[in-house]
mmCIF file of C-alpha atoms in Angstrom:
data_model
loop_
_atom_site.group_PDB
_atom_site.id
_atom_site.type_symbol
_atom_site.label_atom_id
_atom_site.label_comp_id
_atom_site.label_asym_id
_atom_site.label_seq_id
_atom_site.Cartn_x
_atom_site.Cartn_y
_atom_site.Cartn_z
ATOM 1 C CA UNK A 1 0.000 0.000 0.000
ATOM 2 C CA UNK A 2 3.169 2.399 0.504
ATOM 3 C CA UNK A 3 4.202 1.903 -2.474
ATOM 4 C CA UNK A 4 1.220 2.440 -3.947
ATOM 5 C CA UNK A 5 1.113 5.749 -2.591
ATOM 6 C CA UNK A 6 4.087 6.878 -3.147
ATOM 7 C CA UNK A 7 3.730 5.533 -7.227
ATOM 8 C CA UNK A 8 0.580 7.932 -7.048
ATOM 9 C CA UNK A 9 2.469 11.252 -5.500
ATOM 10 C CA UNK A 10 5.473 10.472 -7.870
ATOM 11 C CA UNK A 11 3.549 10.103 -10.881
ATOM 12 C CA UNK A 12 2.664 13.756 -11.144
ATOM 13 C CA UNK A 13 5.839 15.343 -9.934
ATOM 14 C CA UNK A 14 7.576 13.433 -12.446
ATOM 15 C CA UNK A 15 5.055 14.646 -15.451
ATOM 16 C CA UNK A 16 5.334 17.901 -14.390
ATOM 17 C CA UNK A 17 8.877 17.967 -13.829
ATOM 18 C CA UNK A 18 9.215 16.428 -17.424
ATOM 19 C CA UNK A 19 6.639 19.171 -18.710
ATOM 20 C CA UNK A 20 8.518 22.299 -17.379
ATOM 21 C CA UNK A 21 12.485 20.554 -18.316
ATOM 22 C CA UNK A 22 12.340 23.279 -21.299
ATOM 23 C CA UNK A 23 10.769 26.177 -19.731
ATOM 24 C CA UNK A 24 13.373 29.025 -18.400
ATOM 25 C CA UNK A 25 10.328 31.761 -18.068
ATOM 26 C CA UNK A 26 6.849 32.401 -19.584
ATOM 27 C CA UNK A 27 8.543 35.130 -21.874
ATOM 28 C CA UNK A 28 10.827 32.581 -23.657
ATOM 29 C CA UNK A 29 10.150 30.338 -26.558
ATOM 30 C CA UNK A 30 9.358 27.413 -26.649
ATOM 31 C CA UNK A 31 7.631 26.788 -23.713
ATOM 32 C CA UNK A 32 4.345 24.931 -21.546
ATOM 33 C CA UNK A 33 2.609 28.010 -23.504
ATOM 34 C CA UNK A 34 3.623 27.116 -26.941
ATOM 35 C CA UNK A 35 3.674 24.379 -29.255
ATOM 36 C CA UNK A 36 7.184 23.533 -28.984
ATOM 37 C CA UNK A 37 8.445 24.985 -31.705
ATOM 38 C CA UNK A 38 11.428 26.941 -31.920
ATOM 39 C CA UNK A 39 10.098 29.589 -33.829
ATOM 40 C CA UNK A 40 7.211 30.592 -31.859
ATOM 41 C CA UNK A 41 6.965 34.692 -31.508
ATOM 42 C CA UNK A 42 5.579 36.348 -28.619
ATOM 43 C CA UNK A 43 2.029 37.678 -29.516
ATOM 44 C CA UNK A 44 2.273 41.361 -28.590
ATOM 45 C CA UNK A 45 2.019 44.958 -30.317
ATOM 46 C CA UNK A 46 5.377 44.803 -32.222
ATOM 47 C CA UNK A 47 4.095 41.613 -33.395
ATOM 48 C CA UNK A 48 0.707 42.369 -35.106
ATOM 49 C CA UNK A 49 0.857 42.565 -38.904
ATOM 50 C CA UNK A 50 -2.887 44.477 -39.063
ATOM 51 C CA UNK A 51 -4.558 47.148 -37.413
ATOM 52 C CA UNK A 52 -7.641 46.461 -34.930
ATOM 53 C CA UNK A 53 -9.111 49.849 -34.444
ATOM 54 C CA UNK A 54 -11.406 51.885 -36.013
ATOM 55 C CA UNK A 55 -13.949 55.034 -35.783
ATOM 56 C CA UNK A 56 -17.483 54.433 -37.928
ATOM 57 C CA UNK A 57 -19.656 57.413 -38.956
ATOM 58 C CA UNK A 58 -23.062 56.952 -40.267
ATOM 59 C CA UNK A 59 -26.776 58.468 -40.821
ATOM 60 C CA UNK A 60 -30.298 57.304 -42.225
ATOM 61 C CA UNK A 61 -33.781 57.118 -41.726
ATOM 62 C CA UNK A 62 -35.612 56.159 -38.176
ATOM 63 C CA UNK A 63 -38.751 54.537 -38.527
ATOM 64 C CA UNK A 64 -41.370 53.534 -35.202
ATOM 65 C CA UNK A 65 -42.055 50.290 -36.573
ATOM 66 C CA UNK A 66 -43.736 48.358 -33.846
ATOM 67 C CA UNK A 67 -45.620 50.648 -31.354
ATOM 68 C CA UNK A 68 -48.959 52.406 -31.097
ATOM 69 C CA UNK A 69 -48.259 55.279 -33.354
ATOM 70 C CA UNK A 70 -46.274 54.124 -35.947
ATOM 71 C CA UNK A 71 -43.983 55.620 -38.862
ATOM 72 C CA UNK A 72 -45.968 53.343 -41.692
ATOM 73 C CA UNK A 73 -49.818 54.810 -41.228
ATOM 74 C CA UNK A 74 -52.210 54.885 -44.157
ATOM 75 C CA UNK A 75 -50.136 53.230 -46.742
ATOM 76 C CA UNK A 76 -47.537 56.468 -46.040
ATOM 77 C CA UNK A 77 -44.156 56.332 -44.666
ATOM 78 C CA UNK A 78 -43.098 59.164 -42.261
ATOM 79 C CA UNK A 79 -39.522 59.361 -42.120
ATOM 80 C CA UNK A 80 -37.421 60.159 -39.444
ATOM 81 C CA UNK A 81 -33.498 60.680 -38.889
ATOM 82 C CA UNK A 82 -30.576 58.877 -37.464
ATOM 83 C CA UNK A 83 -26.627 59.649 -37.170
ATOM 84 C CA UNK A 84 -24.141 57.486 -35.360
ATOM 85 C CA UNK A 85 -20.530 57.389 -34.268
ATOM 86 C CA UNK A 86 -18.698 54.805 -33.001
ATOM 87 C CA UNK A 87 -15.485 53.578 -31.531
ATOM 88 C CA UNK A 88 -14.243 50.077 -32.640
ATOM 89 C CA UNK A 89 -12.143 47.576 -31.544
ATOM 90 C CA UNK A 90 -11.778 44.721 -33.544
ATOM 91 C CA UNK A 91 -10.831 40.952 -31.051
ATOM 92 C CA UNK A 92 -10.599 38.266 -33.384
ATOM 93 C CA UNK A 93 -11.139 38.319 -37.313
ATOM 94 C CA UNK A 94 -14.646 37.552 -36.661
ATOM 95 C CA UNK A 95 -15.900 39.128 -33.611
ATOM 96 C CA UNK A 96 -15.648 42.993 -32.856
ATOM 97 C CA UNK A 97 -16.924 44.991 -30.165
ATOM 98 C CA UNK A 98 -17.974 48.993 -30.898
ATOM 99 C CA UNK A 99 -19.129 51.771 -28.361
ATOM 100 C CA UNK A 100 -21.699 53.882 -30.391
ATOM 101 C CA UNK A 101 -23.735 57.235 -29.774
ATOM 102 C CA UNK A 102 -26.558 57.797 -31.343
ATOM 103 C CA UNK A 103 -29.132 60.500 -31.804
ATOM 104 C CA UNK A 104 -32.084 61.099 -33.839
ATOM 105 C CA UNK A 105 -35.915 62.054 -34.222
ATOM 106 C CA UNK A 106 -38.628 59.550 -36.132
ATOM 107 C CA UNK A 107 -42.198 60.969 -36.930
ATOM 108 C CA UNK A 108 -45.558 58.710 -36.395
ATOM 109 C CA UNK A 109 -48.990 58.984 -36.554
ATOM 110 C CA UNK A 110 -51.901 57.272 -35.180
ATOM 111 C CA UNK A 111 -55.971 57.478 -34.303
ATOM 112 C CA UNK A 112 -58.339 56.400 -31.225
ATOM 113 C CA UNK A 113 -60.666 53.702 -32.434
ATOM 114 C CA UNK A 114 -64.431 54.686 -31.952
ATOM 115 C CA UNK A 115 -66.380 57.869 -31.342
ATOM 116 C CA UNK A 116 -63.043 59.325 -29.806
ATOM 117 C CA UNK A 117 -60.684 58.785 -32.913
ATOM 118 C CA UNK A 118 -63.237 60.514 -35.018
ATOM 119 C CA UNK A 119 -63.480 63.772 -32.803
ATOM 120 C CA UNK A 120 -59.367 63.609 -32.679
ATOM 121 C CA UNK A 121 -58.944 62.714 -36.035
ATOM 122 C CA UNK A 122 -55.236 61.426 -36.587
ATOM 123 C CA UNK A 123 -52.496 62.268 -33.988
ATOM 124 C CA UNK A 124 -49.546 63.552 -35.232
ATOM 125 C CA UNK A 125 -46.077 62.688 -32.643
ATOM 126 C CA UNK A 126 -42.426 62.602 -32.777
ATOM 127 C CA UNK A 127 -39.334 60.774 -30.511
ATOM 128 C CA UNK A 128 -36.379 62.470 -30.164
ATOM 129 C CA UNK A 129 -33.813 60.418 -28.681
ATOM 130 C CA UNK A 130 -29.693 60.251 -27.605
ATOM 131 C CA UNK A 131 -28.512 56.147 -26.866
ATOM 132 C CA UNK A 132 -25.322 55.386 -25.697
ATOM 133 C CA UNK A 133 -24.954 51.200 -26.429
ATOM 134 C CA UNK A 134 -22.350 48.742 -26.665
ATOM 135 C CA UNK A 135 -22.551 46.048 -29.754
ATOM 136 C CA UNK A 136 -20.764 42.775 -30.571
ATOM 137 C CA UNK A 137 -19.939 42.687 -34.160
ATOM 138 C CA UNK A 138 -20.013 39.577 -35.720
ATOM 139 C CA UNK A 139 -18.310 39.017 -39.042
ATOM 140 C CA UNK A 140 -20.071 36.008 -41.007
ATOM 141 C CA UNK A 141 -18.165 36.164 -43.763
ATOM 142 C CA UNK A 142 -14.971 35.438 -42.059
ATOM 143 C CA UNK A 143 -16.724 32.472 -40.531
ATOM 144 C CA UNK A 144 -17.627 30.982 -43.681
ATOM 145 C CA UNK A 145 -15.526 32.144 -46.345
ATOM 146 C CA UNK A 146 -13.203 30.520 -48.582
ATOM 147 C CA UNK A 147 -9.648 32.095 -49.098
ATOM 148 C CA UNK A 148 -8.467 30.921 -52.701
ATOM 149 C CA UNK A 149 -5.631 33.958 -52.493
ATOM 150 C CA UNK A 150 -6.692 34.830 -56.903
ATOM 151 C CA UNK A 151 -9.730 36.902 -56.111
ATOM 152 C CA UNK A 152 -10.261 40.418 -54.585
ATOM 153 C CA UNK A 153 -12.296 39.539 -50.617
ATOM 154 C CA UNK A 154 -14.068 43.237 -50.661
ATOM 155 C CA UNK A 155 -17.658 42.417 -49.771
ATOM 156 C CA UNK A 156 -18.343 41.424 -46.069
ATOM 157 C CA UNK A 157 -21.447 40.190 -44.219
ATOM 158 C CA UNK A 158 -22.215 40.844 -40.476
ATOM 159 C CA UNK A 159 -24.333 40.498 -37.822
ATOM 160 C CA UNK A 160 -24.832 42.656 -35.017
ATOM 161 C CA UNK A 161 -26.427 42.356 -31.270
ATOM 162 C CA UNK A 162 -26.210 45.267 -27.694
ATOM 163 C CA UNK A 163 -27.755 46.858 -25.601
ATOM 164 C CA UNK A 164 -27.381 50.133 -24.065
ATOM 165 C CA UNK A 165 -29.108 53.471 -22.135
ATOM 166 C CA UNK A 166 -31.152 55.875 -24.569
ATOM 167 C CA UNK A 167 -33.096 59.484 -23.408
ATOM 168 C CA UNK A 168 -35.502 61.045 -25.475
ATOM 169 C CA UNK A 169 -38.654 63.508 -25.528
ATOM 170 C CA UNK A 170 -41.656 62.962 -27.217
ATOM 171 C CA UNK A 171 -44.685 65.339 -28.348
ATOM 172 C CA UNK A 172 -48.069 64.244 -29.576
ATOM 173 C CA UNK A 173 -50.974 65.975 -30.848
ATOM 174 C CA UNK A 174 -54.210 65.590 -32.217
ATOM 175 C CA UNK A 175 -57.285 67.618 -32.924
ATOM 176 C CA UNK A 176 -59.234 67.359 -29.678
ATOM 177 C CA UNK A 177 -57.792 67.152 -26.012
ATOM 178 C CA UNK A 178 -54.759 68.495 -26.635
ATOM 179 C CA UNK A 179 -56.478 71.760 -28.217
ATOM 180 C CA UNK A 180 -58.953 72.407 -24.622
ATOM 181 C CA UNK A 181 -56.993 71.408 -21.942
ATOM 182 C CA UNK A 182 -53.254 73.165 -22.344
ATOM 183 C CA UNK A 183 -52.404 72.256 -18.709
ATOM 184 C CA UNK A 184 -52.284 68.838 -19.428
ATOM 185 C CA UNK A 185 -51.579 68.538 -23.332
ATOM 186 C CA UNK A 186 -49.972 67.788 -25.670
ATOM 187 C CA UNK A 187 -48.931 64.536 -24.260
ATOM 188 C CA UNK A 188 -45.330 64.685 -23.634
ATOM 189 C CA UNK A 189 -42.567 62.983 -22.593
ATOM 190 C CA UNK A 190 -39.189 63.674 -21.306
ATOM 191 C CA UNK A 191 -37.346 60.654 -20.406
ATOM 192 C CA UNK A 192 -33.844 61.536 -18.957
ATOM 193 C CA UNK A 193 -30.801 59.264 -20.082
ATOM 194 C CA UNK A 194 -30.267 56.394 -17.557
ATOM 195 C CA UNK A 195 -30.880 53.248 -16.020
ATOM 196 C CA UNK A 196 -34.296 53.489 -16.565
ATOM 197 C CA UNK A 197 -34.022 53.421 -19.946
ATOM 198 C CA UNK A 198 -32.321 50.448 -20.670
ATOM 199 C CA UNK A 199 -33.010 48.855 -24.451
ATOM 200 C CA UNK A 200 -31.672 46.394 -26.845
ATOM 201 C CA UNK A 201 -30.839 45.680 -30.200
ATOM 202 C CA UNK A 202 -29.437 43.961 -33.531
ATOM 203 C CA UNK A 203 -29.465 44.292 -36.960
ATOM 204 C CA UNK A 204 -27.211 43.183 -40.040
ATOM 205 C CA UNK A 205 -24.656 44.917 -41.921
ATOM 206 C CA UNK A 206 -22.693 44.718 -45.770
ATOM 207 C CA UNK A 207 -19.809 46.256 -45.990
ATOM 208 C CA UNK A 208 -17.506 47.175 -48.927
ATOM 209 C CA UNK A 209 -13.631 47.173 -48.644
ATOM 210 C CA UNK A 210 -12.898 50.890 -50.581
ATOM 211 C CA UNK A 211 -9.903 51.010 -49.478
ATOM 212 C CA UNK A 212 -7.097 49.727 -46.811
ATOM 213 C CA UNK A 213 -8.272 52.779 -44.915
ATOM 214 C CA UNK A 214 -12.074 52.930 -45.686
ATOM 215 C CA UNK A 215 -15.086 50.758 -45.681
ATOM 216 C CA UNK A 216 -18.570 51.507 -46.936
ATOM 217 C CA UNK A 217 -21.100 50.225 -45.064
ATOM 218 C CA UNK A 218 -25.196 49.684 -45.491
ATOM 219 C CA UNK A 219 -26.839 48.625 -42.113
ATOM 220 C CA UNK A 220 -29.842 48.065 -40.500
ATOM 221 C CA UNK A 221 -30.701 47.913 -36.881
ATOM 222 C CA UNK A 222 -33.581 46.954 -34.650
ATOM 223 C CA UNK A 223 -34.360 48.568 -31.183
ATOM 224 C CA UNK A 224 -36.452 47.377 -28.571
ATOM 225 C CA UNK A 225 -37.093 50.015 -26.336
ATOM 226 C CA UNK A 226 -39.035 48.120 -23.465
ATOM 227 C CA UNK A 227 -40.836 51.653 -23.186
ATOM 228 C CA UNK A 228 -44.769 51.984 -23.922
ATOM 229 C CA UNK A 229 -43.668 55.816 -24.302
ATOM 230 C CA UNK A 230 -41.389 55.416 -27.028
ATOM 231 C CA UNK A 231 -43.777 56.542 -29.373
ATOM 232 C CA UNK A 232 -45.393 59.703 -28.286
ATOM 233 C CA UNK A 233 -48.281 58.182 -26.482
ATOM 234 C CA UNK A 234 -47.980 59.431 -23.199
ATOM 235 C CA UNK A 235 -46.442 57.892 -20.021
ATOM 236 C CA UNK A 236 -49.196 55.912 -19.081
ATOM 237 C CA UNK A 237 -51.050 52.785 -20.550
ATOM 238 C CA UNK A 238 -54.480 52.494 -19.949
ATOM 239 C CA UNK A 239 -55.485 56.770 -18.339
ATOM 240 C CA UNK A 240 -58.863 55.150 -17.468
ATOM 241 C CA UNK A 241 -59.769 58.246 -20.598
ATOM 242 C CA UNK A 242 -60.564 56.881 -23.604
ATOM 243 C CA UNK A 243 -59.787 60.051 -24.931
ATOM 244 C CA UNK A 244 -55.974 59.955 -24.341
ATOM 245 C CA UNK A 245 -55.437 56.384 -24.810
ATOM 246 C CA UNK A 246 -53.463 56.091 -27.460
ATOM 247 C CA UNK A 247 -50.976 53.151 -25.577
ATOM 248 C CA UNK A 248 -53.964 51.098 -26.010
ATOM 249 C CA UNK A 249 -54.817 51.460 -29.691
ATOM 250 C CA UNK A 250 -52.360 48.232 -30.296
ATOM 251 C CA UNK A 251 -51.430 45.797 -27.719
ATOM 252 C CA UNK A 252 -48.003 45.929 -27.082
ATOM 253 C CA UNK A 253 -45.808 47.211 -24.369
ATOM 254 C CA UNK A 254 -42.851 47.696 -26.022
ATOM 255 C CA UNK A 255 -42.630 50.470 -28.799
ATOM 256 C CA UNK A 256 -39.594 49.231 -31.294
ATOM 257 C CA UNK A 257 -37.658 51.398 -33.809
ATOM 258 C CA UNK A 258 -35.746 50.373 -37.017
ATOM 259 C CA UNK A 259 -33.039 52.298 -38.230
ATOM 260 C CA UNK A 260 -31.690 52.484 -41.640
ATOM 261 C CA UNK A 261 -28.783 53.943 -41.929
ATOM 262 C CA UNK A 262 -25.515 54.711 -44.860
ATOM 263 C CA UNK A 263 -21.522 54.542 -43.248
ATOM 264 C CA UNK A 264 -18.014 54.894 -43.655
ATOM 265 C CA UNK A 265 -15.292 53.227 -41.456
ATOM 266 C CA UNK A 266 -11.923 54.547 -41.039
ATOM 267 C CA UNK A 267 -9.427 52.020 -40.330
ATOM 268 C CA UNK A 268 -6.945 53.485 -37.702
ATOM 269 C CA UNK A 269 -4.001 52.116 -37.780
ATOM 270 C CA UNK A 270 0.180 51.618 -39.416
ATOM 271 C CA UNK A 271 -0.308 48.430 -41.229
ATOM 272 C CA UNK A 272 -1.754 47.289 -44.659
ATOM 273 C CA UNK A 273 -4.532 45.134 -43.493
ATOM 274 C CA UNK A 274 -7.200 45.475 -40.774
ATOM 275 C CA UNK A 275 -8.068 42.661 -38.647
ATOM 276 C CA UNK A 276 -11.483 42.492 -39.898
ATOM 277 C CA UNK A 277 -10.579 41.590 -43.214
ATOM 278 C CA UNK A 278 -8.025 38.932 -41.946
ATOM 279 C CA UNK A 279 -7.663 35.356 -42.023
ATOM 280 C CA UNK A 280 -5.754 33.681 -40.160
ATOM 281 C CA UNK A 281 -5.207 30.756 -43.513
ATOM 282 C CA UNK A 282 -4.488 33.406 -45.686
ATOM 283 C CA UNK A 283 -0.827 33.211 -45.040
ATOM 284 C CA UNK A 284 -0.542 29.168 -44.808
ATOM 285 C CA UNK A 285 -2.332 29.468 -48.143
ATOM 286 C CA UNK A 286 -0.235 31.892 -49.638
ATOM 287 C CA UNK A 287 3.204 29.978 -48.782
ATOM 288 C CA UNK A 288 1.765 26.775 -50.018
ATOM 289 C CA UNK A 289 0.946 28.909 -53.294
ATOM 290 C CA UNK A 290 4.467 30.125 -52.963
ATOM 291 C CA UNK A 291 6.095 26.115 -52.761
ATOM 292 C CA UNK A 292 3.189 24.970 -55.162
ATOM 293 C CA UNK A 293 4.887 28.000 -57.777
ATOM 294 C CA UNK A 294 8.539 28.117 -57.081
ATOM 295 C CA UNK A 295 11.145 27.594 -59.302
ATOM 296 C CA UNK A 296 12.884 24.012 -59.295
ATOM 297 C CA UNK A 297 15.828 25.489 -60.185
ATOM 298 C CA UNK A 298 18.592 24.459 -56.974
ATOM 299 C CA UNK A 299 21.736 27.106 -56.235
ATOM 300 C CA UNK A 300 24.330 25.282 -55.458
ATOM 301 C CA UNK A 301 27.271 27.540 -54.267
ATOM 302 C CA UNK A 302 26.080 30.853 -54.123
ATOM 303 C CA UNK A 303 30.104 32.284 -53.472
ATOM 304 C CA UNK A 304 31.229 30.441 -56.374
ATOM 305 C CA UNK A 305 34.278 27.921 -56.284
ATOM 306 C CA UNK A 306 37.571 30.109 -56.879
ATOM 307 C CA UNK A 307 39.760 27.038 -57.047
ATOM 308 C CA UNK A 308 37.648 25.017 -58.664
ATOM 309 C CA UNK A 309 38.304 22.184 -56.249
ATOM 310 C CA UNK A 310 34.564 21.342 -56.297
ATOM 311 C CA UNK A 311 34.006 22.565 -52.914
ATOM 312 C CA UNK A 312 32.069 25.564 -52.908
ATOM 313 C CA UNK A 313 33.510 28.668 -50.855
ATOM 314 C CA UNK A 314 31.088 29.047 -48.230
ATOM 315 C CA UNK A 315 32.410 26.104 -46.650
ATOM 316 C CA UNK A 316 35.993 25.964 -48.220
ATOM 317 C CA UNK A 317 39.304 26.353 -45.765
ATOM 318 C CA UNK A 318 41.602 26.724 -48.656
ATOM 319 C CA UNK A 319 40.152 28.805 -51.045
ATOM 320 C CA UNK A 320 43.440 29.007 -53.357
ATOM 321 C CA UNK A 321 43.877 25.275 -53.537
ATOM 322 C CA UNK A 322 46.094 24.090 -56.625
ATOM 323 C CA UNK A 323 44.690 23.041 -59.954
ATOM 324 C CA UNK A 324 44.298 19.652 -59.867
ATOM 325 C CA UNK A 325 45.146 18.628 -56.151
ATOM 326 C CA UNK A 326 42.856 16.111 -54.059
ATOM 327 C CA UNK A 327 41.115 17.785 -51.328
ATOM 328 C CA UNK A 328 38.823 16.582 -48.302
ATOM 329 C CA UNK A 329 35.482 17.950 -47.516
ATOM 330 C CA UNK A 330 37.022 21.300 -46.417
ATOM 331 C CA UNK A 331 38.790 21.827 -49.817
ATOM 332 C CA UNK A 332 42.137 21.326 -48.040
ATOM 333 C CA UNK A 333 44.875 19.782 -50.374
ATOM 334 C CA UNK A 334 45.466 16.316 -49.229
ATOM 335 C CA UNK A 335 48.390 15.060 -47.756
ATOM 336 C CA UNK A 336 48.968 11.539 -47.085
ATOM 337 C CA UNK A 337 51.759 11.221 -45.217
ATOM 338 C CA UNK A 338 51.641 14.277 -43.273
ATOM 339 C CA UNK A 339 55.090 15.599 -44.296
ATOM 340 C CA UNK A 340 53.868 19.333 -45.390
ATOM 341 C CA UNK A 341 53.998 18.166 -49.022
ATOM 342 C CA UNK A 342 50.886 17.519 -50.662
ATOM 343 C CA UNK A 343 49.805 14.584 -52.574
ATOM 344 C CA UNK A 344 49.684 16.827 -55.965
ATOM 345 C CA UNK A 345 53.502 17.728 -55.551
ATOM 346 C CA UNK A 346 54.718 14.217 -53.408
ATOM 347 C CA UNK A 347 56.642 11.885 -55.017
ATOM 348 C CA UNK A 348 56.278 9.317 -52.240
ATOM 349 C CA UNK A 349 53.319 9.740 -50.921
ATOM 350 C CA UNK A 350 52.643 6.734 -48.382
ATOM 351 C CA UNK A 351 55.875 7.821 -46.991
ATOM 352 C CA UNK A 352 57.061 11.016 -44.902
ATOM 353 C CA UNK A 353 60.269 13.098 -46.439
ATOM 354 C CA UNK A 354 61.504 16.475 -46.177
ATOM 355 C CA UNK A 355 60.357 19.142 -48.744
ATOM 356 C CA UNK A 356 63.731 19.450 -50.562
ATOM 357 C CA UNK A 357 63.787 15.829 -51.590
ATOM 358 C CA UNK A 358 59.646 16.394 -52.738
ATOM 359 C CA UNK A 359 58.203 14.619 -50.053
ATOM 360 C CA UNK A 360 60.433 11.308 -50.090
ATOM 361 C CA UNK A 361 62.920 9.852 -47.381
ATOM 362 C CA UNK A 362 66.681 11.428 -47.973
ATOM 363 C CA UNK A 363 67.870 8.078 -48.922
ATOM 364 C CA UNK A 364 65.529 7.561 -51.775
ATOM 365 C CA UNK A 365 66.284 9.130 -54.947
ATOM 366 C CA UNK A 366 63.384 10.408 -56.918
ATOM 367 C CA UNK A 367 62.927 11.567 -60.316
ATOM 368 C CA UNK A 368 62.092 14.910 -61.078
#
């Protein structure tokens, strides 16, 4: 049973200690952290090859689209206004997040049913609002795309979804209460910027690459307010008056807007290409294009071979070697015997001998 337990404690503590034999800090390559290669490079700004930030300007139309008194009345539009600007920080090639302000105004109409719409007639109100939101940006068509590195990647689909605080004041009138009773109409509404006003929304967007510094961008966006005021029709839902119940003429408690709305992007940033336009294979596929393309042409001694002893000069320890001697892998001029005279000029070349007899023993005679 002892040695059972101590298999069990050593077990770990020898993983681990096998684990962490390479690692001299959490800065250094390779490491537990990477993959083990020796060419790993530490992930921070001096490393990024793409910018991630970016301001985004906009403006369109605001429409009341799901409310009470609504922009569409009568088989007529009633437009409204929005602008936007935004900060944006791109995380990953296919998710962003943005912090956007927005303002506008949107124009509805709508009428009391029964005896009471008819002495009204048709109410005539307008929202304008200020929303500070934050917004995940997600970019589909880095999810799903396929990089073939031969065609231009300009067009880009994605998908948006925050939340966020909005204030706004709204004004309705009509052709009845609002005329007799100036102490208590128009209905109006002046809901201050806060918690109170918390709302939601998503939309989609298509953008078009112009440029390494500017995208083009049409999007639309839905907002549910959570506010039965949204629209103009006062602050409360049912007044116990069916002549200023206008939050009754549809039943719904939240009055939603869509927006509409034309934008640039300006890429902020040193570098060529912006994260959002970035993928991750497009490098892997481009050197595989690269291998798939290259020349098979092979270099073989890029310094030349001065001597022409057929080893190339990048390597070679005797670069004036003499035409025709032997040489070993080094290009050094063999030598045999080891008696300072090589092979090429040795005229006994198994055996040692001075220089001044060419290489052979004094006693031997050679033939010059």
């Amino acid at each position: 049973m002892k040695l059972g337990l101590f298999l069990a404690l050593t077990f770990p503590i020898a993983f681990y200690a096998q684990d962490r034999s390479g690692v001299t800090g959490n800065n250094e390559y390779p490491n537990t952290f990477s993959s083990g290669s020796a060419k790993v490079q530490k992930f921070d700004n001096s490393a990024r090859r793409f910018n991630d930030w970016a301001v985004s300007v906009g403006g369109g139309s605001a429409l009341m689209a799901k409310s009470d008194l609504t922009s569409f009345y009568d088989g007529k539009i009633n437009w409204g206004w929005n602008a936007y600007v935004s900060l944006d920080k791109q995380i990953t090639h296919t998710f962003g997040l943005s912090l956007q302000y927005a303002m506008g105004k949107s124009n509805q109409r709508g009428q009391l049913p029964g005896a009471e719409g008819i002495k009204a007639g048709v109410a005539e109100a307008w929202t304008k609002y200020r929303q500070v939101s934050l917004i995940g940006d997600i970019n589909f068509s880095n999810l799903l795309r396929r990089v073939d590195n031969h065609s231009p990647y300009r067009w880009a689909l994605h998908g948006y979804l925050g939340a966020g605080f909005q204030g706004y004041e709204t004004l309705l009138l009509d052709n009845d209460i609002s005329n007799y009773n100036p102490r208590t109409f128009p209905l109006s509404v002046d809901q201050k910027l806060g918690i109170s006003s918390f709302f939601y929304q998503g939309g989609l967007g298509l953008k078009y690459k112009v440029s390494k510094l500017i995208d083009l961008e049409l999007r639309s966006m839905y907002i549910l307010s959570g506010d039965e005021e949204f629209d103009g029709g006062g602050d409360l839902r049912d007044t116990g008056n069916p002549r200023i119940n206008y939050n009754l003429i549809n039943d719904t408690t939240s009055d939603d807007m869509l927006t509409v709305n034309l934008g640039l992007t300006f890429k902020l940033g040193k570098h060529n290409s912006h994260l959002s336009w970035h993928d991750p294979l497009q490098e892997a596929y481009y050197k595989i294009n690269v291998l798939e393309n290259a020349s098979d042409d092979f270099v073989v001694c890029q310094k030349g071979d001065k001597d022409n002893d057929g080893v190339c000069d990048d390597w070679d320890r005797q670069l004036d070697t003499p035409a025709g001697a032997r040489v070993d892998g080094a290009g050094v001029a063999l030598d045999m015997d080891l008696d300072g005279v090589i092979d090429l000029y040795d005229k006994c070349v198994t055996v040692p001998g001075p220089v001044e007899n060419n290489g052979c023993p004094v006693n031997t005679p050679t033939t010059k």
